[in-house]
Amino acid sequence: MTEKKLHKLMNTIGESTRSAVNELTKSSHRNRNQAINFIAQSLLENLDIILEANSKDIDLAREKKLPDSMIDRLMLNEVRIQEMAGNMKVITEIQDPINRVTEEWARPNGLKIQRVTVPLGVIGIIYESRPNVTADAAALCIKSGNAVILRGGSESFESNKAIHYCLQEALTLAKLNPDVVQIVPTKDRDAVGYMLSSMRNYLDVIVPRGGKSLVKRVQDEARIPVIGHLEGICHVYVHKSAEIQMAREVILNAKMRRTGICGAAETVLIDREIVKDIIKILAEDLNKVGCEVRGDNEVQSYSEIVVPSNEDDWSTEYLDAIISFKVVDDVIDAINHIERYGSGHTDSIISQDKSAVDKFIKEVDSAIVMHNTSTQFADGGEFGMGAEIGIATGRIHARGPVGAMQLTSYKYVVRGNGQTRP
């Protein structure tokens, strides 16, 4: 596609989405929920079409020798499509995110002030691999009164097109303008650059969801506000008071349930006081299921399974069946390690000591801090949000799972009875 044609295509999409958003904002909560229910219905009715499209994407991914972790994120099957449809139902059960009064107060002069939630507007979502994001993101945006322009990765192009067909069908059935959910219909990588640099008149915010290189590019090049995270370097810290069986089960799940997601654990920190009792067991648990365990000389001295680590391991998001182990002196040492090497995503402590847990929760400055549970619960669906657009690790606007509620801003409503300011 020539540059001129690409720019015309993107501007046309932008104009039609911007025109459609006002209509959606004025729609009723019931009508928006109806559209989301129709999405669930359409996904199930068109299951065979989606699977056929996904099969084409999988075949091409294998031809290109993409890593297994990416193919896992890309793959759809009947169960995953049913889960997508199930997410729609949960989203409809969430209270209306817009027109909510979040605060109200009265002034001495009689003015009554309210803070009321409103949609962000038109959201651009740039994502890789996971075609389920197409349905999840669209439903969350519809729920919160936002229009959306979706730009999926080239590796999931056919799957995204099939799911987008379902979205258009659902919006039409609900008598909403289908232009509120648009998909960029080209694999041309320049479309991403154009969204970031030249669509300020159409887009209010950009949300990237993908690997480190994609998110870094968006954060570096965007001339529009960004909600996103760079990477998920998640830790599980095993305190000296931890129940060993619990630690074993949590760590195995945190690493191996799905290795290619941003909530997968990448580093295990273990208190020196219990290291002799637990490190060999943990390493064997992981090794049995095909996970490579890395560690420094001290860690290696406790298990012949452990292979040498280096300084880079502590700041690496493997997204694969690899994990690094490190011995720490105590909870303070663990917190310091996380502060130095973590990405502010998700960190968990396994402990029965209340004071250690309280200190960890208070002082670990991550978007999600957990106690006695797997980091793989870092997910909007598991938080009861139905789905998420991503996990935000910044401190402005949204933090943690970005669901429907997080896709709103607010305005102030001031009511008086004739007051004038002296």
Short mmCIF file of C-alpha atoms in Angstrom, two decimals:
data_model
loop_
_atom_site.label_atom_id
_atom_site.label_comp_id
_atom_site.label_asym_id
_atom_site.label_seq_id
_atom_site.Cartn_x
_atom_site.Cartn_y
_atom_site.Cartn_z
CA MET A 1 0.00 0.00 0.00
CA THR A 2 1.35 3.43 -0.92
CA GLU A 3 1.88 6.00 1.80
CA LYS A 4 -0.88 8.19 0.38
CA LYS A 5 -3.40 5.34 0.35
CA LEU A 6 -2.46 4.30 3.86
CA HIS A 7 -2.90 7.81 5.23
CA LYS A 8 -6.26 8.14 3.48
CA LEU A 9 -7.38 4.79 4.89
CA MET A 10 -6.36 5.70 8.44
CA ASN A 11 -7.98 9.14 8.27
CA THR A 12 -11.21 7.64 6.97
CA ILE A 13 -11.27 5.18 9.86
CA GLY A 14 -10.48 7.99 12.31
CA GLU A 15 -13.21 10.28 10.99
CA SER A 16 -15.92 7.63 11.04
CA THR A 17 -14.97 6.46 14.55
CA ARG A 18 -14.93 10.01 15.89
CA SER A 19 -18.34 10.65 14.34
CA ALA A 20 -19.78 7.49 15.88
CA VAL A 21 -18.56 7.98 19.46
CA ASN A 22 -21.11 10.66 20.40
CA GLU A 23 -23.94 8.32 19.51
CA LEU A 24 -22.49 5.60 21.73
CA THR A 25 -21.96 7.99 24.64
CA LYS A 26 -25.64 8.92 24.52
CA SER A 27 -26.81 5.30 24.39
CA SER A 28 -28.33 3.61 27.41
CA HIS A 29 -26.47 1.17 29.62
CA ARG A 30 -29.08 -1.42 28.68
CA ASN A 31 -28.44 -0.91 24.97
CA ARG A 32 -24.66 -1.21 25.40
CA ASN A 33 -25.10 -4.41 27.43
CA GLN A 34 -27.38 -5.75 24.74
CA ALA A 35 -24.62 -5.23 22.17
CA ILE A 36 -22.12 -7.08 24.38
CA ASN A 37 -24.55 -9.99 24.81
CA PHE A 38 -24.91 -10.11 21.03
CA ILE A 39 -21.10 -10.29 20.74
CA ALA A 40 -21.10 -13.41 22.92
CA GLN A 41 -23.88 -14.90 20.80
CA SER A 42 -22.10 -14.10 17.53
CA LEU A 43 -18.77 -15.55 18.73
CA LEU A 44 -20.43 -18.88 19.49
CA GLU A 45 -22.52 -18.93 16.31
CA ASN A 46 -19.43 -18.21 14.19
CA LEU A 47 -17.08 -20.48 16.12
CA ASP A 48 -16.14 -22.58 13.06
CA ILE A 49 -15.34 -19.48 11.00
CA ILE A 50 -13.11 -18.12 13.77
CA LEU A 51 -11.30 -21.44 14.19
CA GLU A 52 -10.69 -21.70 10.44
CA ALA A 53 -9.24 -18.20 10.36
CA ASN A 54 -7.11 -18.92 13.42
CA SER A 55 -5.80 -22.08 11.79
CA LYS A 56 -4.44 -19.98 8.91
CA ASP A 57 -2.66 -17.70 11.40
CA ILE A 58 -1.21 -20.68 13.28
CA ASP A 59 0.07 -22.29 10.06
CA LEU A 60 1.77 -19.07 9.02
CA ALA A 61 3.26 -18.60 12.49
CA ARG A 62 4.78 -22.08 12.33
CA GLU A 63 6.15 -21.41 8.86
CA LYS A 64 7.84 -18.31 10.27
CA LYS A 65 9.15 -20.42 13.19
CA LEU A 66 7.64 -18.13 15.81
CA PRO A 67 8.36 -19.28 19.40
CA ASP A 68 5.99 -21.70 21.10
CA SER A 69 5.05 -19.07 23.69
CA MET A 70 3.77 -16.75 20.93
CA ILE A 71 1.90 -19.58 19.21
CA ASP A 72 0.23 -20.37 22.53
CA ARG A 73 -0.92 -16.74 22.86
CA LEU A 74 -2.11 -16.81 19.26
CA MET A 75 -4.01 -20.10 19.39
CA LEU A 76 -7.77 -20.26 19.70
CA ASN A 77 -9.79 -23.41 20.34
CA GLU A 78 -13.38 -24.09 21.27
CA VAL A 79 -12.69 -23.68 24.99
CA ARG A 80 -10.95 -20.33 24.54
CA ILE A 81 -13.74 -18.99 22.35
CA GLN A 82 -16.29 -20.10 24.93
CA GLU A 83 -14.21 -18.27 27.55
CA MET A 84 -14.29 -15.15 25.36
CA ALA A 85 -18.07 -15.40 25.18
CA GLY A 86 -18.20 -15.96 28.95
CA ASN A 87 -16.16 -12.80 29.50
CA MET A 88 -18.89 -10.86 27.69
CA LYS A 89 -21.48 -11.99 30.25
CA VAL A 90 -19.29 -10.89 33.16
CA ILE A 91 -18.75 -7.49 31.53
CA THR A 92 -22.51 -6.95 31.24
CA GLU A 93 -22.88 -7.62 34.97
CA ILE A 94 -20.54 -4.77 35.92
CA GLN A 95 -22.31 -1.58 36.93
CA ASP A 96 -22.47 1.21 34.37
CA PRO A 97 -19.01 2.83 34.37
CA ILE A 98 -20.24 6.19 33.07
CA ASN A 99 -22.44 8.86 34.65
CA ARG A 100 -21.48 7.61 38.10
CA VAL A 101 -21.21 10.17 40.89
CA THR A 102 -17.92 9.26 42.57
CA GLU A 103 -17.83 12.21 44.98
CA GLU A 104 -20.13 15.01 46.00
CA TRP A 105 -20.00 17.83 48.51
CA ALA A 106 -21.53 21.20 49.33
CA ARG A 107 -19.74 24.52 49.71
CA PRO A 108 -20.56 27.17 52.37
CA ASN A 109 -22.05 29.37 49.63
CA GLY A 110 -24.62 26.68 48.80
CA LEU A 111 -22.98 25.32 45.63
CA LYS A 112 -23.31 21.56 45.25
CA ILE A 113 -20.42 19.87 43.44
CA GLN A 114 -20.28 16.36 41.99
CA ARG A 115 -17.55 14.43 40.23
CA VAL A 116 -19.14 12.33 37.48
CA THR A 117 -17.50 9.66 35.31
CA VAL A 118 -17.39 10.12 31.52
CA PRO A 119 -15.89 8.09 28.66
CA LEU A 120 -12.35 8.79 27.48
CA GLY A 121 -13.55 9.14 23.88
CA VAL A 122 -11.84 7.24 21.06
CA ILE A 123 -9.24 4.70 22.15
CA GLY A 124 -6.55 3.25 19.91
CA ILE A 125 -5.43 -0.24 20.93
CA ILE A 126 -2.27 -1.71 19.42
CA TYR A 127 -1.71 -5.34 20.33
CA GLU A 128 0.12 -8.50 19.34
CA SER A 129 -0.63 -12.20 19.15
CA ARG A 130 -3.74 -12.65 21.26
CA PRO A 131 -6.88 -12.48 19.10
CA ASN A 132 -9.09 -12.64 22.20
CA VAL A 133 -8.04 -9.02 22.84
CA THR A 134 -10.14 -8.03 19.81
CA ALA A 135 -13.36 -9.12 21.51
CA ASP A 136 -12.35 -8.21 25.07
CA ALA A 137 -11.17 -4.70 24.18
CA ALA A 138 -14.20 -3.96 22.04
CA ALA A 139 -16.62 -5.09 24.75
CA LEU A 140 -14.86 -3.06 27.45
CA CYS A 141 -14.92 0.03 25.26
CA ILE A 142 -18.59 -0.40 24.37
CA LYS A 143 -19.43 -0.91 28.05
CA SER A 144 -17.66 2.32 29.01
CA GLY A 145 -19.08 4.37 26.13
CA ASN A 146 -15.82 4.58 24.21
CA ALA A 147 -15.26 4.02 20.51
CA VAL A 148 -12.15 2.04 19.57
CA ILE A 149 -9.72 1.57 16.70
CA LEU A 150 -8.06 -1.84 16.94
CA ARG A 151 -4.70 -2.59 15.36
CA GLY A 152 -3.84 -6.23 15.94
CA GLY A 153 -0.58 -7.92 15.07
CA SER A 154 0.05 -9.32 11.60
CA GLU A 155 0.40 -12.80 13.10
CA SER A 156 -3.28 -12.77 14.19
CA PHE A 157 -4.63 -10.90 11.15
CA GLU A 158 -7.12 -13.54 9.93
CA SER A 159 -8.39 -14.32 13.44
CA ASN A 160 -8.93 -10.65 14.19
CA LYS A 161 -10.89 -10.15 10.98
CA ALA A 162 -13.19 -13.04 11.83
CA ILE A 163 -13.81 -11.76 15.36
CA HIS A 164 -14.35 -8.22 14.05
CA TYR A 165 -17.10 -9.59 11.81
CA CYS A 166 -18.83 -10.84 14.97
CA LEU A 167 -18.47 -7.42 16.60
CA GLN A 168 -20.00 -5.65 13.61
CA GLU A 169 -22.88 -8.14 13.50
CA ALA A 170 -23.57 -7.63 17.21
CA LEU A 171 -23.54 -3.83 17.05
CA THR A 172 -25.90 -3.86 14.08
CA LEU A 173 -28.30 -6.19 15.91
CA ALA A 174 -28.24 -3.83 18.90
CA LYS A 175 -28.98 -0.90 16.58
CA LEU A 176 -25.71 0.82 17.48
CA ASN A 177 -23.40 2.34 14.88
CA PRO A 178 -20.88 -0.39 13.93
CA ASP A 179 -18.28 2.31 13.31
CA VAL A 180 -17.72 2.56 17.08
CA VAL A 181 -15.49 -0.53 16.73
CA GLN A 182 -13.04 -0.32 13.83
CA ILE A 183 -10.15 -2.58 12.90
CA VAL A 184 -7.15 -1.49 10.84
CA PRO A 185 -7.51 -3.74 7.75
CA THR A 186 -3.85 -3.90 6.75
CA LYS A 187 -0.67 -5.59 7.93
CA ASP A 188 1.37 -2.55 6.90
CA ARG A 189 3.58 -1.66 9.89
CA ASP A 190 3.43 2.01 8.91
CA ALA A 191 -0.18 2.03 10.11
CA VAL A 192 1.13 1.86 13.70
CA GLY A 193 3.45 4.81 13.14
CA TYR A 194 0.61 6.84 11.64
CA MET A 195 -1.68 6.08 14.59
CA LEU A 196 1.01 7.23 17.02
CA SER A 197 2.08 10.39 15.22
CA SER A 198 -0.75 11.68 13.05
CA MET A 199 -4.16 10.79 14.52
CA ARG A 200 -4.38 13.25 17.39
CA ASN A 201 -7.57 14.67 15.91
CA TYR A 202 -9.24 11.27 16.16
CA LEU A 203 -7.66 9.40 19.09
CA ASP A 204 -7.81 10.44 22.75
CA VAL A 205 -5.56 7.73 24.18
CA ILE A 206 -3.40 4.81 22.99
CA VAL A 207 -3.20 1.47 24.80
CA PRO A 208 -0.40 -0.89 23.74
CA ARG A 209 -0.59 -4.57 24.61
CA GLY A 210 2.28 -6.78 23.54
CA GLY A 211 5.98 -7.39 23.85
CA LYS A 212 8.63 -5.05 25.16
CA SER A 213 9.63 -3.76 21.72
CA LEU A 214 6.05 -2.83 20.79
CA VAL A 215 5.30 -1.07 24.06
CA LYS A 216 8.62 0.80 24.00
CA ARG A 217 7.93 1.97 20.47
CA VAL A 218 4.50 3.24 21.45
CA GLN A 219 5.83 5.03 24.53
CA ASP A 220 8.69 6.58 22.54
CA GLU A 221 6.75 7.67 19.45
CA ALA A 222 3.22 8.45 20.63
CA ARG A 223 2.01 12.03 20.44
CA ILE A 224 -1.15 10.92 22.24
CA PRO A 225 -1.46 9.91 25.94
CA VAL A 226 -0.50 6.26 26.55
CA ILE A 227 -1.78 3.72 29.08
CA GLY A 228 0.52 0.72 29.18
CA HIS A 229 3.32 -1.28 30.72
CA LEU A 230 6.75 -2.06 29.33
CA GLU A 231 7.23 -5.61 30.68
CA GLY A 232 6.22 -7.98 33.46
CA ILE A 233 9.18 -8.95 35.59
CA CYS A 234 7.20 -10.63 38.35
CA HIS A 235 8.66 -12.01 41.58
CA VAL A 236 7.60 -14.61 44.13
CA TYR A 237 9.32 -14.10 47.48
CA VAL A 238 9.41 -17.11 49.82
CA HIS A 239 9.67 -15.81 53.38
CA LYS A 240 11.17 -17.97 56.12
CA SER A 241 7.68 -18.52 57.60
CA ALA A 242 6.25 -19.88 54.32
CA GLU A 243 4.47 -23.21 54.23
CA ILE A 244 6.70 -25.26 51.95
CA GLN A 245 3.89 -27.13 50.18
CA MET A 246 2.08 -23.88 49.49
CA ALA A 247 5.27 -22.32 48.12
CA ARG A 248 5.80 -25.30 45.82
CA GLU A 249 2.29 -25.15 44.40
CA VAL A 250 2.20 -21.38 44.01
CA ILE A 251 5.60 -21.14 42.30
CA LEU A 252 4.86 -23.98 39.90
CA ASN A 253 1.61 -22.30 38.90
CA ALA A 254 3.08 -18.79 38.80
CA LYS A 255 5.74 -19.90 36.32
CA MET A 256 4.30 -22.78 34.34
CA ARG A 257 0.53 -22.32 34.02
CA ARG A 258 1.21 -20.12 31.00
CA THR A 259 4.80 -18.99 30.55
CA GLY A 260 4.10 -16.43 27.83
CA ILE A 261 1.85 -14.03 29.75
CA CYS A 262 2.98 -10.87 31.52
CA GLY A 263 1.84 -12.22 34.92
CA ALA A 264 4.17 -15.23 34.76
CA ALA A 265 6.79 -15.27 37.53
CA GLU A 266 10.35 -14.70 36.32
CA THR A 267 12.32 -14.64 39.61
CA VAL A 268 11.97 -16.52 42.90
CA LEU A 269 13.52 -14.93 45.99
CA ILE A 270 14.16 -17.26 48.95
CA ASP A 271 15.06 -16.38 52.54
CA ARG A 272 18.54 -17.59 53.47
CA GLU A 273 17.23 -19.16 56.68
CA ILE A 274 15.18 -21.78 54.77
CA VAL A 275 17.14 -22.06 51.54
CA LYS A 276 18.65 -25.47 52.42
CA ASP A 277 15.19 -26.89 53.09
CA ILE A 278 13.43 -25.69 49.97
CA ILE A 279 15.60 -24.73 47.03
CA LYS A 280 16.35 -28.26 45.84
CA ILE A 281 12.67 -29.21 46.05
CA LEU A 282 11.56 -26.13 44.10
CA ALA A 283 14.20 -26.68 41.42
CA GLU A 284 13.17 -30.31 41.00
CA ASP A 285 9.47 -29.39 40.77
CA LEU A 286 10.18 -26.97 37.94
CA ASN A 287 12.71 -29.16 36.19
CA LYS A 288 10.23 -32.06 36.03
CA VAL A 289 7.87 -29.97 33.90
CA GLY A 290 10.59 -28.70 31.58
CA CYS A 291 11.52 -25.40 33.21
CA GLU A 292 15.15 -24.29 33.24
CA VAL A 293 16.25 -22.95 36.63
CA ARG A 294 19.02 -20.37 36.79
CA GLY A 295 20.92 -19.12 39.81
CA ASP A 296 24.20 -17.70 41.06
CA ASN A 297 26.98 -19.74 42.71
CA GLU A 298 25.17 -19.83 46.06
CA VAL A 299 21.97 -21.19 44.51
CA GLN A 300 23.90 -23.71 42.42
CA SER A 301 25.58 -25.07 45.56
CA TYR A 302 22.19 -26.38 46.75
CA SER A 303 21.10 -28.09 43.51
CA GLU A 304 22.95 -29.59 40.57
CA ILE A 305 19.88 -28.85 38.40
CA VAL A 306 20.48 -25.09 38.56
CA VAL A 307 22.42 -23.55 35.66
CA PRO A 308 24.53 -20.37 36.03
CA SER A 309 22.78 -17.02 35.98
CA ASN A 310 24.21 -13.60 35.23
CA GLU A 311 23.29 -10.04 36.13
CA ASP A 312 20.93 -9.73 33.15
CA ASP A 313 18.70 -12.54 34.45
CA TRP A 314 17.32 -10.40 37.26
CA SER A 315 15.89 -7.89 34.79
CA THR A 316 14.77 -10.31 32.05
CA GLU A 317 11.17 -11.11 31.18
CA TYR A 318 11.68 -14.63 29.83
CA LEU A 319 8.11 -15.33 28.65
CA ASP A 320 9.35 -18.91 28.43
CA ALA A 321 10.00 -21.96 30.63
CA ILE A 322 12.97 -20.30 32.36
CA ILE A 323 13.13 -18.89 35.90
CA SER A 324 15.87 -17.39 38.05
CA PHE A 325 16.43 -18.10 41.76
CA LYS A 326 18.14 -15.79 44.24
CA VAL A 327 18.82 -16.04 47.97
CA VAL A 328 17.98 -12.96 50.06
CA ASP A 329 18.69 -12.17 53.70
CA ASP A 330 15.18 -11.14 54.72
CA VAL A 331 12.07 -9.24 53.64
CA ILE A 332 14.02 -5.97 53.43
CA ASP A 333 16.54 -7.54 51.07
CA ALA A 334 13.71 -8.98 48.97
CA ILE A 335 11.99 -5.59 48.72
CA ASN A 336 15.27 -3.95 47.73
CA HIS A 337 15.84 -6.53 44.99
CA ILE A 338 12.32 -5.99 43.60
CA GLU A 339 12.78 -2.22 43.71
CA ARG A 340 16.02 -2.50 41.76
CA TYR A 341 15.08 -5.08 39.15
CA GLY A 342 11.27 -5.24 39.04
CA SER A 343 9.03 -3.62 36.46
CA GLY A 344 6.24 -2.52 38.79
CA HIS A 345 3.86 -5.19 37.46
CA THR A 346 3.07 -7.97 39.99
CA ASP A 347 4.95 -9.35 42.99
CA SER A 348 3.87 -11.96 45.54
CA ILE A 349 5.02 -12.96 49.04
CA ILE A 350 4.54 -16.48 50.45
CA SER A 351 4.49 -16.06 54.21
CA GLN A 352 2.62 -16.80 57.44
CA ASP A 353 4.23 -13.86 59.24
CA LYS A 354 1.82 -10.91 59.43
CA SER A 355 4.48 -8.27 60.04
CA ALA A 356 6.54 -9.46 57.04
CA VAL A 357 3.43 -9.54 54.84
CA ASP A 358 2.35 -6.05 55.94
CA LYS A 359 5.82 -4.66 55.25
CA PHE A 360 5.98 -6.30 51.82
CA ILE A 361 2.52 -5.07 50.80
CA LYS A 362 3.20 -1.55 52.05
CA GLU A 363 6.67 -1.12 50.58
CA VAL A 364 6.62 -3.00 47.26
CA ASP A 365 5.59 -0.30 44.79
CA SER A 366 4.01 -2.45 42.08
CA ALA A 367 0.64 -2.18 40.39
CA ILE A 368 -0.37 -5.51 41.95
CA VAL A 369 1.02 -6.91 45.23
CA MET A 370 -0.06 -10.38 46.32
CA HIS A 371 0.09 -12.61 49.39
CA ASN A 372 0.09 -16.41 49.32
CA THR A 373 -1.11 -16.71 45.75
CA SER A 374 0.10 -17.05 42.17
CA THR A 375 1.11 -14.04 40.10
CA GLN A 376 -0.94 -15.56 37.26
CA PHE A 377 -4.01 -14.04 38.95
CA ALA A 378 -2.79 -10.66 37.62
CA ASP A 379 -5.66 -10.50 35.18
CA GLY A 380 -8.74 -8.34 34.84
CA GLY A 381 -10.96 -11.38 34.37
CA GLU A 382 -9.70 -12.88 37.63
CA PHE A 383 -10.34 -9.53 39.34
CA GLY A 384 -14.01 -9.74 38.34
CA MET A 385 -13.71 -7.18 35.54
CA GLY A 386 -14.78 -9.64 32.86
CA ALA A 387 -11.68 -8.87 30.84
CA GLU A 388 -8.90 -6.33 30.56
CA ILE A 389 -7.17 -4.31 27.88
CA GLY A 390 -3.88 -4.72 29.72
CA ILE A 391 -2.04 -4.19 33.00
CA ALA A 392 -0.98 -0.59 33.47
CA THR A 393 2.19 -0.05 35.48
CA GLY A 394 2.31 3.74 35.24
CA ARG A 395 1.02 6.08 37.93
CA ILE A 396 -1.12 8.39 35.83
CA HIS A 397 -4.80 7.67 35.21
CA ALA A 398 -5.01 3.85 35.42
CA ARG A 399 -2.88 1.32 37.31
CA GLY A 400 -3.18 -2.46 37.35
CA PRO A 401 -5.81 -4.26 35.22
CA VAL A 402 -7.47 -1.84 32.80
CA GLY A 403 -11.13 -2.78 32.64
CA ALA A 404 -14.29 -0.85 31.82
CA MET A 405 -14.12 1.33 34.95
CA GLN A 406 -10.54 2.35 34.13
CA LEU A 407 -11.57 3.53 30.65
CA THR A 408 -13.32 6.59 32.06
CA SER A 409 -12.33 10.08 33.05
CA TYR A 410 -14.55 12.51 34.92
CA LYS A 411 -16.09 15.94 34.86
CA TYR A 412 -17.30 18.22 37.64
CA VAL A 413 -20.96 19.19 37.82
CA VAL A 414 -21.68 22.32 39.87
CA ARG A 415 -25.25 23.19 40.85
CA GLY A 416 -26.29 26.51 42.32
CA ASN A 417 -29.30 28.75 42.80
CA GLY A 418 -28.04 32.04 41.48
CA GLN A 419 -24.69 32.42 43.30
CA THR A 420 -22.22 34.93 41.90
CA ARG A 421 -18.57 35.15 42.87
CA PRO A 422 -17.54 38.35 44.70
#
